[in-house]
Tab-separated table of C-alpha atoms in Angstrom:
chain	number	residue	atom	x	y	z
B	1	UNK	CA	-13.041	8.068	-16.088
B	2	UNK	CA	-12.651	9.751	-12.681
B	3	UNK	CA	-9.532	8.903	-10.394
B	4	UNK	CA	-9.397	9.713	-6.423
B	5	UNK	CA	-7.261	8.482	-3.411
B	6	UNK	CA	-8.612	8.179	-0.129
B	7	UNK	CA	-7.340	7.166	3.316
B	8	UNK	CA	-7.724	3.682	4.757
B	9	UNK	CA	-10.204	3.646	7.950
B	10	UNK	CA	-12.383	0.689	9.151
B	11	UNK	CA	-15.106	1.816	6.624
B	12	UNK	CA	-12.715	1.762	3.378
B	13	UNK	CA	-11.523	-1.577	4.828
B	14	UNK	CA	-14.284	-3.246	3.395
B	15	UNK	CA	-13.694	-2.517	-0.090
B	16	UNK	CA	-10.298	-4.196	0.176
B	17	UNK	CA	-10.629	-7.722	-2.314
B	18	UNK	CA	-11.784	-10.448	0.118
B	19	UNK	CA	-8.352	-12.458	0.148
B	20	UNK	CA	-6.506	-9.359	0.992
B	21	UNK	CA	-9.329	-8.359	3.910
B	22	UNK	CA	-9.045	-11.584	5.384
B	23	UNK	CA	-5.076	-11.653	5.106
B	24	UNK	CA	-2.756	-11.191	7.916
B	25	UNK	CA	0.207	-11.754	6.991
B	26	UNK	CA	2.189	-8.814	7.910
B	27	UNK	CA	0.438	-7.888	10.581
B	28	UNK	CA	1.226	-10.931	12.432
B	29	UNK	CA	4.486	-12.928	12.974
B	30	UNK	CA	3.943	-15.919	11.456
B	31	UNK	CA	3.127	-18.690	14.450
B	32	UNK	CA	0.307	-15.473	15.228
B	33	UNK	CA	-1.141	-15.370	11.562
B	34	UNK	CA	-1.228	-19.064	11.359
B	35	UNK	CA	-2.636	-19.083	14.401
B	36	UNK	CA	-5.603	-17.101	13.956
B	37	UNK	CA	-5.882	-18.321	10.166
B	38	UNK	CA	-7.001	-21.581	12.488
B	39	UNK	CA	-9.745	-19.586	14.487
B	40	UNK	CA	-11.792	-18.793	11.340
B	41	UNK	CA	-11.830	-15.385	11.044
B	42	UNK	CA	-8.254	-13.365	10.386
B	43	UNK	CA	-10.405	-10.606	9.563
B	44	UNK	CA	-11.272	-9.812	13.136
B	45	UNK	CA	-6.995	-9.392	13.632
B	46	UNK	CA	-6.769	-7.381	10.566
B	47	UNK	CA	-9.190	-4.760	11.724
B	48	UNK	CA	-7.833	-4.296	15.146
B	49	UNK	CA	-4.289	-4.012	13.458
B	50	UNK	CA	-5.896	-1.585	11.575
B	51	UNK	CA	-7.691	0.302	14.604
B	52	UNK	CA	-4.666	0.205	16.517
B	53	UNK	CA	-2.682	1.461	14.041
B	54	UNK	CA	-4.789	4.421	12.923
B	55	UNK	CA	-5.062	5.551	16.886
B	56	UNK	CA	-1.767	5.017	17.358
B	57	UNK	CA	0.237	5.949	14.941
B	58	UNK	CA	-1.976	7.333	11.832
B	59	UNK	CA	-3.059	6.757	8.019
B	60	UNK	CA	-1.799	3.739	7.290
B	61	UNK	CA	-2.672	2.241	4.098
B	62	UNK	CA	-4.362	4.883	0.623
B	63	UNK	CA	-7.430	3.387	-1.833
B	64	UNK	CA	-7.848	4.099	-4.835
B	65	UNK	CA	-11.578	4.524	-7.053
B	66	UNK	CA	-12.173	4.222	-10.604
B	67	UNK	CA	-15.474	5.825	-11.218
B	68	UNK	CA	-16.643	4.449	-7.309
B	69	UNK	CA	-15.085	1.627	-8.198
B	70	UNK	CA	-11.967	-0.130	-5.764
B	71	UNK	CA	-9.794	-0.031	-8.029
B	72	UNK	CA	-6.364	-0.544	-6.168
B	73	UNK	CA	-4.640	-0.104	-2.516
B	74	UNK	CA	-1.148	-0.201	-0.906
B	75	UNK	CA	-0.254	-0.405	3.037
B	76	UNK	CA	2.495	1.097	4.822
B	77	UNK	CA	3.152	1.331	8.702
B	78	UNK	CA	6.667	1.726	11.028
B	79	UNK	CA	8.400	-1.435	10.850
B	80	UNK	CA	7.960	-1.580	14.535
B	81	UNK	CA	3.791	-2.780	13.544
B	82	UNK	CA	4.949	-4.905	11.072
B	83	UNK	CA	6.257	-8.402	12.702
B	84	UNK	CA	6.541	-9.884	9.793
B	85	UNK	CA	8.956	-7.330	8.668
B	86	UNK	CA	11.551	-9.373	10.550
B	87	UNK	CA	11.594	-12.638	8.812
B	88	UNK	CA	13.065	-11.895	5.992
B	89	UNK	CA	16.178	-12.503	5.005
B	90	UNK	CA	16.864	-8.933	3.839
B	91	UNK	CA	15.450	-7.235	7.084
B	92	UNK	CA	15.469	-4.847	9.701
B	93	UNK	CA	14.249	-1.707	7.622
B	94	UNK	CA	16.257	1.028	7.673
B	95	UNK	CA	15.363	3.724	10.786
B	96	UNK	CA	14.197	6.105	8.781
B	97	UNK	CA	11.661	4.752	6.452
B	98	UNK	CA	8.376	3.429	6.862
B	99	UNK	CA	7.513	-0.018	5.234
B	100	UNK	CA	5.534	0.084	2.443
B	101	UNK	CA	4.104	-3.631	3.104
B	102	UNK	CA	0.950	-4.412	0.300
B	103	UNK	CA	0.002	-3.316	-2.905
B	104	UNK	CA	-2.657	-4.384	-4.671
B	105	UNK	CA	-4.032	-2.932	-8.360
B	106	UNK	CA	-7.581	-5.103	-9.529
B	107	UNK	CA	-6.886	-7.031	-12.925
B	108	UNK	CA	-9.345	-4.874	-14.772
B	109	UNK	CA	-7.456	-1.597	-13.847
B	110	UNK	CA	-3.754	-2.447	-14.297
B	111	UNK	CA	-1.146	-1.156	-16.362
B	112	UNK	CA	-3.175	2.644	-15.923
B	113	UNK	CA	-0.809	4.058	-13.918
B	114	UNK	CA	-2.669	3.525	-10.295
B	115	UNK	CA	0.443	1.929	-9.321
B	116	UNK	CA	2.690	5.167	-8.882
B	117	UNK	CA	-0.601	7.188	-7.892
B	118	UNK	CA	-0.846	5.175	-4.674
B	119	UNK	CA	2.502	5.369	-4.091
B	120	UNK	CA	2.950	9.227	-4.694
B	121	UNK	CA	-0.129	9.354	-1.658
B	122	UNK	CA	2.064	7.551	0.450
B	123	UNK	CA	4.842	9.501	-0.038
B	124	UNK	CA	2.741	13.275	0.565
B	125	UNK	CA	1.461	11.565	3.431
B	126	UNK	CA	4.292	10.208	5.140
B	127	UNK	CA	6.027	13.948	3.999
B	128	UNK	CA	4.067	15.439	6.455
B	129	UNK	CA	5.096	12.894	8.894
B	130	UNK	CA	9.026	13.885	8.715
B	131	UNK	CA	9.565	10.633	7.530
B	132	UNK	CA	12.502	10.690	4.729
B	133	UNK	CA	11.469	7.353	2.738
B	134	UNK	CA	9.396	4.341	2.003
B	135	UNK	CA	11.083	1.144	1.745
B	136	UNK	CA	9.650	-2.979	0.557
B	137	UNK	CA	10.200	-6.481	0.350
B	138	UNK	CA	9.680	-7.194	-2.835
B	139	UNK	CA	9.509	-11.062	-4.224
B	140	UNK	CA	11.508	-11.891	-7.773
B	141	UNK	CA	10.200	-14.874	-8.288
B	142	UNK	CA	6.659	-13.377	-8.139
B	143	UNK	CA	4.068	-15.818	-10.769
B	144	UNK	CA	6.312	-18.458	-10.560
B	145	UNK	CA	4.863	-22.001	-10.094
B	146	UNK	CA	5.324	-23.081	-6.696
B	147	UNK	CA	7.746	-19.996	-5.648
B	148	UNK	CA	4.684	-17.478	-4.806
B	149	UNK	CA	4.427	-16.329	-1.385
B	150	UNK	CA	0.349	-16.103	-1.885
B	151	UNK	CA	-0.094	-12.699	-3.093
B	152	UNK	CA	0.973	-10.857	-0.080
B	153	UNK	CA	4.446	-9.822	-1.015
B	154	UNK	CA	4.033	-8.214	-4.111
B	155	UNK	CA	6.683	-8.752	-7.286
B	156	UNK	CA	9.948	-6.617	-6.990
B	157	UNK	CA	9.535	-5.376	-10.919
B	158	UNK	CA	6.575	-3.317	-9.090
B	159	UNK	CA	8.575	-1.501	-7.149
B	160	UNK	CA	11.294	-0.883	-9.717
B	161	UNK	CA	8.929	-0.248	-12.132
B	162	UNK	CA	7.465	3.090	-9.995
B	163	UNK	CA	10.977	4.242	-8.801
B	164	UNK	CA	12.168	2.297	-6.078
B	165	UNK	CA	16.039	0.945	-5.903
B	166	UNK	CA	17.313	-2.124	-4.817
B	167	UNK	CA	19.079	-1.735	-1.507
B	168	UNK	CA	19.842	-4.969	-0.572
B	169	UNK	CA	19.991	-7.479	-3.232
B	170	UNK	CA	18.980	-11.419	-2.501
B	171	UNK	CA	17.078	-13.827	-5.059
B	172	UNK	CA	13.773	-13.777	-3.925
B	173	UNK	CA	12.879	-11.126	-1.255
B	174	UNK	CA	15.226	-7.857	-2.327
B	175	UNK	CA	14.949	-4.532	-0.053
B	176	UNK	CA	13.711	-1.731	-2.056
B	177	UNK	CA	13.729	1.833	-1.321
B	178	UNK	CA	12.229	5.197	-2.687
B	179	UNK	CA	13.445	8.410	-1.776
B	180	UNK	CA	10.159	10.848	-0.480
B	181	UNK	CA	11.634	13.683	-2.257
B	182	UNK	CA	12.027	11.216	-5.625
B	183	UNK	CA	7.987	10.794	-5.643
B	184	UNK	CA	7.339	13.955	-5.084
B	185	UNK	CA	8.670	15.086	-7.842
B	186	UNK	CA	5.832	13.012	-10.226
B	187	UNK	CA	4.024	15.827	-9.547
B	188	UNK	CA	3.832	17.848	-11.964
B	189	UNK	CA	4.166	14.997	-14.806
B	190	UNK	CA	1.294	12.799	-12.721
B	191	UNK	CA	-1.049	15.534	-12.819
B	192	UNK	CA	-0.856	16.733	-15.987
B	193	UNK	CA	-1.118	13.095	-17.524
B	194	UNK	CA	-3.742	13.128	-15.552
B	195	UNK	CA	-5.637	16.128	-16.682
B	196	UNK	CA	-4.923	15.063	-20.301
B	197	UNK	CA	-7.452	11.559	-19.581
B	198	UNK	CA	-9.833	13.603	-17.623
B	199	UNK	CA	-10.118	16.365	-19.380
B	200	UNK	CA	-13.570	15.667	-21.734
B	201	UNK	CA	-14.811	14.915	-17.943
B	202	UNK	CA	-17.018	17.827	-16.571
B	203	UNK	CA	-15.366	19.325	-13.081
B	204	UNK	CA	-18.862	18.449	-11.462
B	205	UNK	CA	-18.238	14.979	-12.590
B	206	UNK	CA	-14.491	14.860	-11.595
B	207	UNK	CA	-15.530	16.064	-8.115
B	208	UNK	CA	-18.371	13.306	-7.436
B	209	UNK	CA	-17.394	12.242	-3.863
B	210	UNK	CA	-17.201	8.435	-3.978
B	211	UNK	CA	-19.439	7.255	-1.385
B	212	UNK	CA	-20.533	9.507	1.825
B	213	UNK	CA	-18.103	9.401	4.484
B	214	UNK	CA	-14.140	8.532	3.055
B	215	UNK	CA	-12.511	11.186	5.455
B	216	UNK	CA	-10.160	9.341	8.109
B	217	UNK	CA	-10.206	10.659	11.298
B	218	UNK	CA	-6.569	10.165	11.391
B	219	UNK	CA	-5.575	12.574	8.310
């Protein structure tokens, strides 16, 4: 079993699950998002947002592949790029943090540590840019009948499980925070676990490229 993290680009955007590929919950304010859905192709708005964010700010997502198959992803950006962020009762995001908007693991790969692997990839990227923390809005009632946010807001329990701490409580949408130095301290433990997991793989198998072009022009 080989695992690989790549940056989100306009090419790898196509590997997001279709509902996520078409979702503009975070990228547009509520009124504009509804207008895009009514127009029939919100995927174009999603692509435009990713393109603009890559050009102006840089990498804004990570995808995890297991044996070449897309297994999960996270997206993140400065709050100024995320209009929806101001619509939460626990807004605003702290000035020294980037906002992790979406986190999704394909059900078949859940429970294998990919969530923490993705967050660590984000932490490495943001640390290079001088950002100190990641914040996120979690859904404390994720999965409850009649209480869902369409799956667009990740479960608060997910963020807590990968090291986030609650900085502003709320019965539905708490705001959570992860100091990047904390995430980076996972490095040795995660790499040791991966070495044990992948120890039976040949070096050639571990280094097998996922696809011909996975490098992000934005880093």
